[in-house]
């Protein structure tokens, strides 16, 4: 049974992973990847991967509105790091401005994420060739 994560955290995972693989990632790529994760999660686990409300990807340029709004200012530019958010740690009185963290994926979930990334990579190769 797959866990349910914040789409912001999954987007951060993709940004780090694609940068490590020296692949291009921007706001549009994130939406494509999130749509693929949603599809794979529904097929494999029978429920949504994200805690946020989903949009219809065919009617709007996004699947997760919060992620779209976070990264739309970057437009078509490459994303080197995830966006930053204000965070208040338990027991602290000072807000911390930090990058959005990656989710604690299980081994099976990481495998599914890699399948999504590989599908994206193959789609790029098809467009180029």
N, CA and C of each residue as an Amber inpcrd file, in Angstrom:
protein
   387
   0.8350000  -1.1770000   0.0000000   0.0000000   0.0000000   0.0000000
   0.8780000   1.2380000   0.0000000   0.7000000   2.0740000  -0.9800000
   1.4940000   3.2850000  -1.1080000   1.0320000   4.3760000  -0.1610000
   1.9530000   5.2010000   0.2430000   1.6490000   6.3210000   1.1180000
   1.0900000   7.4870000   0.3120000   0.5120000   8.4410000   1.0140000
   0.0250000   9.6690000   0.3920000   0.9740000  10.7830000   0.8170000
   1.4850000  11.5260000  -0.1670000   2.4700000  12.5710000   0.0880000
   1.9750000  13.9210000  -0.3880000   2.6410000  14.9530000   0.0660000
   2.3970000  16.2890000  -0.4580000   3.0460000  16.3620000  -1.8400000
   2.3390000  16.9280000  -2.7880000   2.8820000  17.0630000  -4.1430000
   4.1070000  17.9740000  -4.1590000   4.1740000  18.9230000  -3.2310000
   5.3490000  19.7970000  -3.1370000   6.5950000  18.9810000  -2.8150000
   6.4570000  18.0000000  -1.9110000   7.5930000  17.1580000  -1.5550000
   7.9960000  16.2420000  -2.7030000   7.0260000  15.7220000  -3.4270000
   7.3190000  14.8640000  -4.5800000   7.9940000  15.6900000  -5.6770000
   7.5350000  16.9200000  -5.8780000   8.1740000  17.8060000  -6.8570000
   9.6310000  18.0730000  -6.4680000   9.8830000  18.2750000  -5.1650000
  11.2560000  18.4770000  -4.6920000  12.1040000  17.2480000  -4.9860000
  11.5390000  16.0640000  -4.7840000  12.2600000  14.8210000  -5.0900000
  12.6700000  14.7970000  -6.5610000  11.7320000  15.1400000  -7.4570000
  12.0320000  15.1310000  -8.8860000  13.0900000  16.1670000  -9.2530000
  13.0360000  17.3350000  -8.6440000  14.0260000  18.3750000  -8.9450000
  15.4210000  17.8950000  -8.5590000  15.5620000  17.3560000  -7.3680000
  16.8730000  16.8500000  -6.9400000  17.3300000  15.6880000  -7.8160000
  16.4340000  14.7630000  -8.0830000  16.7900000  13.5630000  -8.8370000
  17.1870000  13.8960000 -10.2730000  16.4180000  14.7490000 -10.9290000
  16.7340000  15.0950000 -12.3140000  17.9970000  15.9380000 -12.4130000
  18.2370000  16.8070000 -11.4500000  19.4900000  17.5610000 -11.4420000
  20.6770000  16.6430000 -11.2280000  20.5190000  15.6410000 -10.3870000
  21.6010000  14.6790000 -10.1650000  21.9080000  13.8960000 -11.4360000
  20.8710000  13.6210000 -12.2200000  21.0420000  12.8960000 -13.4830000
  21.3950000  13.8130000 -14.6480000  21.5690000  15.0950000 -14.3630000
  21.9180000  16.1020000 -15.3800000  20.8410000  16.2040000 -16.4640000
  19.5730000  16.1550000 -16.0380000  18.4560000  16.2710000 -16.9650000
  17.7030000  17.5610000 -16.6840000  17.0580000  18.0680000 -17.7090000
  16.3270000  19.3240000 -17.6280000  15.0340000  19.1390000 -16.8380000
  14.7260000  20.1110000 -15.9880000  13.4570000  20.1020000 -15.2540000
  12.9800000  21.5520000 -15.1030000  11.7320000  21.7840000 -15.4520000
  11.1140000  23.0910000 -15.2410000   9.7020000  22.8800000 -14.7200000
   8.9190000  23.9390000 -14.6310000   7.5740000  23.8560000 -14.0620000
   6.6760000  22.9260000 -14.8700000   6.7980000  22.9570000 -16.1980000
   5.9740000  22.0900000 -17.0430000   6.3580000  20.6200000 -16.8750000
   7.6370000  20.3520000 -16.7790000   8.1140000  18.9770000 -16.5790000
   7.5850000  18.4320000 -15.2540000   7.5960000  19.2790000 -14.2190000
   7.0820000  18.8370000 -12.9210000   5.6170000  18.4160000 -13.0240000
   4.8220000  19.1740000 -13.7560000   3.4070000  18.8280000 -13.8920000
   3.2310000  17.5170000 -14.6570000   4.0410000  17.3080000 -15.6850000
   4.0020000  16.0470000 -16.4310000   4.3520000  14.8790000 -15.5110000
   5.4090000  15.0420000 -14.7200000   5.8460000  13.9790000 -13.8190000
   4.8080000  13.7070000 -12.7280000   4.2020000  14.7520000 -12.1950000
   3.1750000  14.5660000 -11.1730000   1.9520000  13.8460000 -11.7390000
   1.6060000  14.1610000 -12.9790000   0.4840000  13.4670000 -13.6270000
   0.8080000  11.9890000 -13.7980000   2.0440000  11.6820000 -14.1690000
   2.4570000  10.2870000 -14.3190000   2.4530000   9.5560000 -12.9780000
   2.9270000  10.2230000 -11.9300000   2.9240000   9.6120000 -10.5940000
   1.4910000   9.3150000 -10.1720000   0.5930000  10.2530000 -10.4030000
  -0.8120000  10.0520000 -10.0350000  -1.3870000   8.8420000 -10.7600000
  -1.0650000   8.7110000 -12.0380000  -1.5450000   7.5880000 -12.8300000
  -0.9860000   6.2600000 -12.3230000   0.3200000   6.2210000 -12.0910000
   0.9820000   4.9960000 -11.6210000   0.4710000   4.6140000 -10.2350000
   0.3120000   5.6020000  -9.3590000  -0.1510000   5.3470000  -7.9930000
  -1.5660000   4.7590000  -8.0030000  -2.4390000   5.3550000  -8.8240000
  -3.8060000   4.8340000  -8.9120000  -3.8300000   3.4090000  -9.4380000
  -2.9860000   3.1490000 -10.4150000  -2.9250000   1.8120000 -11.0060000
  -2.3580000   0.7940000 -10.0160000  -1.3030000   1.1520000  -9.3260000
  -0.6060000   0.2150000  -8.4390000  -1.2780000   0.0520000  -7.0800000
  -1.6800000   1.1960000  -6.4780000  -2.1750000   1.1550000  -5.1050000
  -3.6810000   1.3960000  -4.9850000  -4.2940000   1.9120000  -6.0360000
  -5.7330000   2.1360000  -6.0120000  -6.1670000   3.4160000  -5.3180000
  -5.2360000   4.3300000  -5.0920000  -5.5870000   5.6260000  -4.4920000
  -4.6220000   6.6870000  -4.9910000  -4.9450000   7.9220000  -4.6830000
  -4.1360000   9.0550000  -5.1120000  -2.7920000   9.0770000  -4.3860000
  -1.8050000   9.6440000  -5.0350000  -0.4840000   9.7800000  -4.4310000
  -0.3630000  11.0510000  -3.6060000  -1.2730000  12.0050000  -3.8380000
  -1.1130000  13.3390000  -3.2700000  -2.2390000  13.7110000  -2.3110000
  -1.8710000  14.4830000  -1.3110000  -2.8640000  14.9680000  -0.3500000
  -3.6220000  16.1690000  -0.8990000  -3.0370000  16.8690000  -1.8610000
  -3.6810000  18.0350000  -2.4550000  -4.7630000  17.6150000  -3.4530000
  -5.6460000  18.5510000  -3.7380000  -6.7010000  18.3040000  -4.7170000
  -6.0990000  18.3290000  -6.1180000  -6.5370000  17.3950000  -6.9540000
  -6.0160000  17.2830000  -8.3060000  -6.9440000  17.9640000  -9.3070000
  -6.3580000  18.4740000 -10.3880000  -7.1230000  19.0620000 -11.4820000
  -7.0660000  18.1050000 -12.6660000  -7.8880000  18.3530000 -13.6370000
  -7.8750000  17.5540000 -14.8610000  -6.7680000  18.0880000 -15.7600000
  -5.7420000  17.2930000 -15.9770000  -4.5510000  17.7220000 -16.7130000
  -4.8620000  18.0880000 -18.1640000  -5.9190000  17.5140000 -18.7380000
  -6.2470000  17.8160000 -20.1340000  -6.9180000  19.1650000 -20.2790000
  -7.5580000  19.6680000 -19.2220000  -8.2590000  20.9430000 -19.3020000
  -7.4380000  22.1150000 -18.8010000  -6.4830000  21.8760000 -17.9180000
  -5.6810000  22.9380000 -17.3290000  -4.2130000  22.5870000 -17.4910000
  -3.3240000  23.5850000 -17.3970000  -1.8920000  23.3040000 -17.5880000
  -1.2180000  22.6970000 -16.3640000  -1.9870000  22.2340000 -15.4260000
  -1.4120000  21.6640000 -14.2120000  -2.2770000  20.5210000 -13.6980000
  -1.6730000  19.7020000 -12.8670000  -2.4420000  18.6680000 -12.1770000
  -2.5780000  19.0290000 -10.6990000  -1.5760000  19.6860000 -10.1360000
  -1.6220000  20.1410000  -8.7480000  -1.4440000  21.6560000  -8.7460000
  -2.4890000  22.3610000  -8.3670000  -2.4870000  23.8150000  -8.4260000
  -1.4100000  24.4380000  -7.5430000  -1.1840000  23.8920000  -6.3490000
  -0.1900000  24.4570000  -5.4340000   1.2160000  24.4050000  -6.0260000
   1.5500000  23.3040000  -6.6680000   2.8750000  23.1810000  -7.2960000
   2.9700000  24.1240000  -8.5010000   1.9010000  24.1990000  -9.2710000
   1.8700000  25.1060000 -10.4270000   2.1110000  26.5470000  -9.9760000
   1.4150000  26.9810000  -8.9300000   1.5650000  28.3600000  -8.4400000
   2.9500000  28.6130000  -7.8620000   3.5450000  27.6050000  -7.2560000
   4.8740000  27.7520000  -6.6710000   5.9440000  27.9680000  -7.7350000
   5.8500000  27.2400000  -8.8520000   6.9280000  27.2520000  -9.8470000
   6.6040000  28.0230000 -11.1290000   5.3820000  28.5730000 -11.2670000
   5.0280000  29.2580000 -12.5150000   5.8640000  30.5080000 -12.7490000
   6.3530000  31.1430000 -11.6920000   7.1760000  32.3400000 -11.8520000
   8.4990000  32.0330000 -12.5520000   8.9530000  30.7940000 -12.5110000
  10.2000000  30.4120000 -13.1630000  10.0020000  30.1490000 -14.6520000
   8.7420000  30.0050000 -15.0730000   8.4260000  29.7940000 -16.4790000
   9.1380000  28.5830000 -17.0500000   9.8550000  28.7860000 -18.1410000
  10.5510000  27.7020000 -18.8170000  12.0010000  27.5370000 -18.3590000
  12.3990000  28.2530000 -17.3190000  13.7650000  28.1530000 -16.8140000
  14.0020000  26.8330000 -16.0930000  15.2400000  26.3810000 -16.1450000
  15.6380000  25.1600000 -15.4370000  15.6000000  25.4120000 -13.9340000
  15.1210000  24.4320000 -13.1770000  15.0570000  24.5250000 -11.7160000
  16.2400000  23.7860000 -11.1080000  17.0850000  24.5260000 -10.4080000
  18.2440000  23.9100000  -9.7540000  17.9020000  23.3620000  -8.3770000
  17.0090000  24.0460000  -7.6870000  16.6200000  23.6660000  -6.3350000
  15.1110000  23.8020000  -6.1730000  14.5380000  23.0390000  -5.2470000
  13.1100000  23.2160000  -4.9600000  12.8510000  24.6040000  -4.3710000
  11.6120000  25.0080000  -4.4030000  11.2150000  26.2900000  -3.8300000
  11.4400000  26.2740000  -2.3240000  11.4410000  27.4500000  -1.7430000
  11.6100000  27.5610000  -0.2990000  10.2640000  27.8430000   0.3510000
  10.1640000  27.4390000   1.6080000   8.9440000  27.6670000   2.3730000
   9.3180000  28.0820000   3.7880000   8.4010000  28.7910000   4.4280000
   8.5910000  29.1220000   5.8330000   8.1560000  27.9410000   6.6660000
   8.9310000  27.6170000   7.6930000   8.6730000  26.4340000   8.5220000
   8.9330000  26.7790000   9.9790000   8.0330000  26.3610000  10.8430000
   8.2040000  26.5610000  12.2710000   8.3800000  25.2020000  12.9220000
   9.5790000  24.9460000  13.4400000   9.8550000  23.6760000  14.0910000
   9.1510000  23.6310000  15.4410000   8.7390000  22.4380000  15.8210000
   8.0580000  22.2500000  17.0990000   8.9650000  22.6900000  18.2440000
   8.4340000  23.5060000  19.1120000   9.2040000  23.9740000  20.2580000
  10.0520000  25.1990000  19.9820000  10.0420000  25.6890000  18.7590000
  10.8200000  26.8670000  18.3860000   9.9040000  28.0730000  18.2500000
  10.4870000  29.2540000  18.3110000   9.7060000  30.4790000  18.1830000
  10.1360000  31.3150000  16.9830000  11.0160000  30.7810000  16.1740000
  11.5110000  31.5280000  15.0220000  11.2480000  30.7380000  13.7580000
  10.6610000  31.4050000  12.7680000  10.4200000  30.7710000  11.4820000
  11.7360000  30.5440000  10.7550000  11.8170000  29.4400000  10.0330000
  12.9990000  29.0980000   9.2510000  12.5900000  29.0770000   7.7840000
  13.3790000  29.7060000   6.9300000  13.1240000  29.7190000   5.4940000
  14.0000000  28.6460000   4.8650000  13.3860000  27.5370000   4.4560000
  14.1570000  26.3940000   3.9780000  13.5490000  25.8400000   2.6920000
  14.3720000  25.0860000   1.9730000  13.8600000  24.4500000   0.7630000
  12.9010000  23.3310000   1.1500000  11.9510000  23.0810000   0.2740000
  10.9760000  22.0240000   0.5080000  11.7070000  20.6870000   0.4810000
  11.4270000  19.8500000   1.4530000  12.1170000  18.5710000   1.5870000
  11.5150000  17.4700000   0.7290000  12.2560000  16.3910000   0.6030000
  11.7890000  15.2330000  -0.1610000  11.0230000  14.2920000   0.7680000
  10.0720000  13.5470000   0.2210000   9.2970000  12.6350000   1.0640000
  10.0930000  11.3770000   1.4190000   9.7470000  10.7270000   2.5180000
  10.4180000   9.4770000   2.9120000   9.8230000   8.2890000   2.1430000
  10.2570000   8.1250000   0.9140000   9.7030000   7.0810000   0.0430000
  10.1760000   5.6940000   0.4690000   9.3030000   4.7140000   0.3120000
   9.6890000   3.3250000   0.5330000  10.4520000   2.8320000  -0.6960000
  11.0400000   1.6640000  -0.6130000  11.8020000   1.1080000  -1.7340000
  10.8970000   0.9060000  -2.9490000   9.6880000   0.4100000  -2.7350000
   8.7530000   0.1970000  -3.8450000   8.3450000   1.5290000  -4.4740000
   8.1350000   2.5400000  -3.6500000   7.7580000   3.8540000  -4.1620000
   8.9050000   4.4910000  -4.9460000  10.1380000   4.3110000  -4.4800000
  11.2930000   4.8260000  -5.2220000  11.3970000   4.1600000  -6.5890000
  11.1130000   2.8800000  -6.6370000  11.1190000   2.1620000  -7.9060000
  10.0860000   2.7550000  -8.8650000   8.9010000   3.0380000  -8.3600000
   7.8610000   3.6530000  -9.1910000   8.2740000   5.0520000  -9.6640000
   8.9110000   5.8180000  -8.7850000   9.3920000   7.1510000  -9.1620000
  10.4410000   7.0460000 -10.2670000  11.3230000   6.0650000 -10.1630000
  12.3300000   5.8710000 -11.2050000  11.6910000   5.4590000 -12.5260000
  10.6300000   4.6630000 -12.4720000   9.9000000   4.3120000 -13.6920000
   9.3070000   5.5510000 -14.3490000   8.7730000   6.4510000 -13.5430000
   8.2010000   7.7010000 -14.0660000   9.2910000   8.5540000 -14.7020000
  10.4340000   8.6640000 -14.0360000  11.5520000   9.4450000 -14.5860000
  12.0480000   8.8290000 -15.8910000  12.1550000   7.5130000 -15.9370000
  12.6050000   6.8420000 -17.1610000  11.6120000   7.0480000 -18.3010000
  10.3190000   7.0460000 -17.9900000   9.3070000   7.3060000 -19.0140000
   9.4540000   8.7220000 -19.5550000   9.7120000   9.6770000 -18.6800000
   9.9390000  11.0590000 -19.0960000  11.1790000  11.1470000 -19.9890000
  12.2510000  10.4800000 -19.5840000  13.4890000  10.4990000 -20.3580000
  13.2750000   9.9050000 -21.7490000  12.5210000   8.8060000 -21.8370000
  12.2320000   8.1860000 -23.1330000  11.3730000   9.0890000 -24.0000000
  10.4440000   9.8140000 -23.3940000   9.6120000  10.7320000 -24.1790000
  10.4290000  11.8730000 -24.7530000  11.4490000  12.3150000 -24.0230000
  12.3410000  13.3530000 -24.5440000  13.1460000  12.8200000 -25.7200000
  13.6490000  11.6010000 -25.5790000  14.4260000  11.0030000 -26.6770000
  13.5840000  10.8270000 -27.9300000  12.3100000  10.4860000 -27.7870000
  11.4300000  10.3570000 -28.9400000  11.2220000  11.6970000 -29.6310000
  11.0830000  12.7750000 -28.8460000  10.8880000  14.0970000 -29.4280000
  12.1240000  14.5640000 -30.1750000  13.2910000  14.2170000 -29.6580000
  14.5470000  14.6460000 -30.2690000  14.8330000  13.8830000 -31.5510000
  14.5140000  12.5910000 -31.5490000  14.8530000  11.7800000 -32.7250000
  13.7940000  11.8050000 -33.7940000
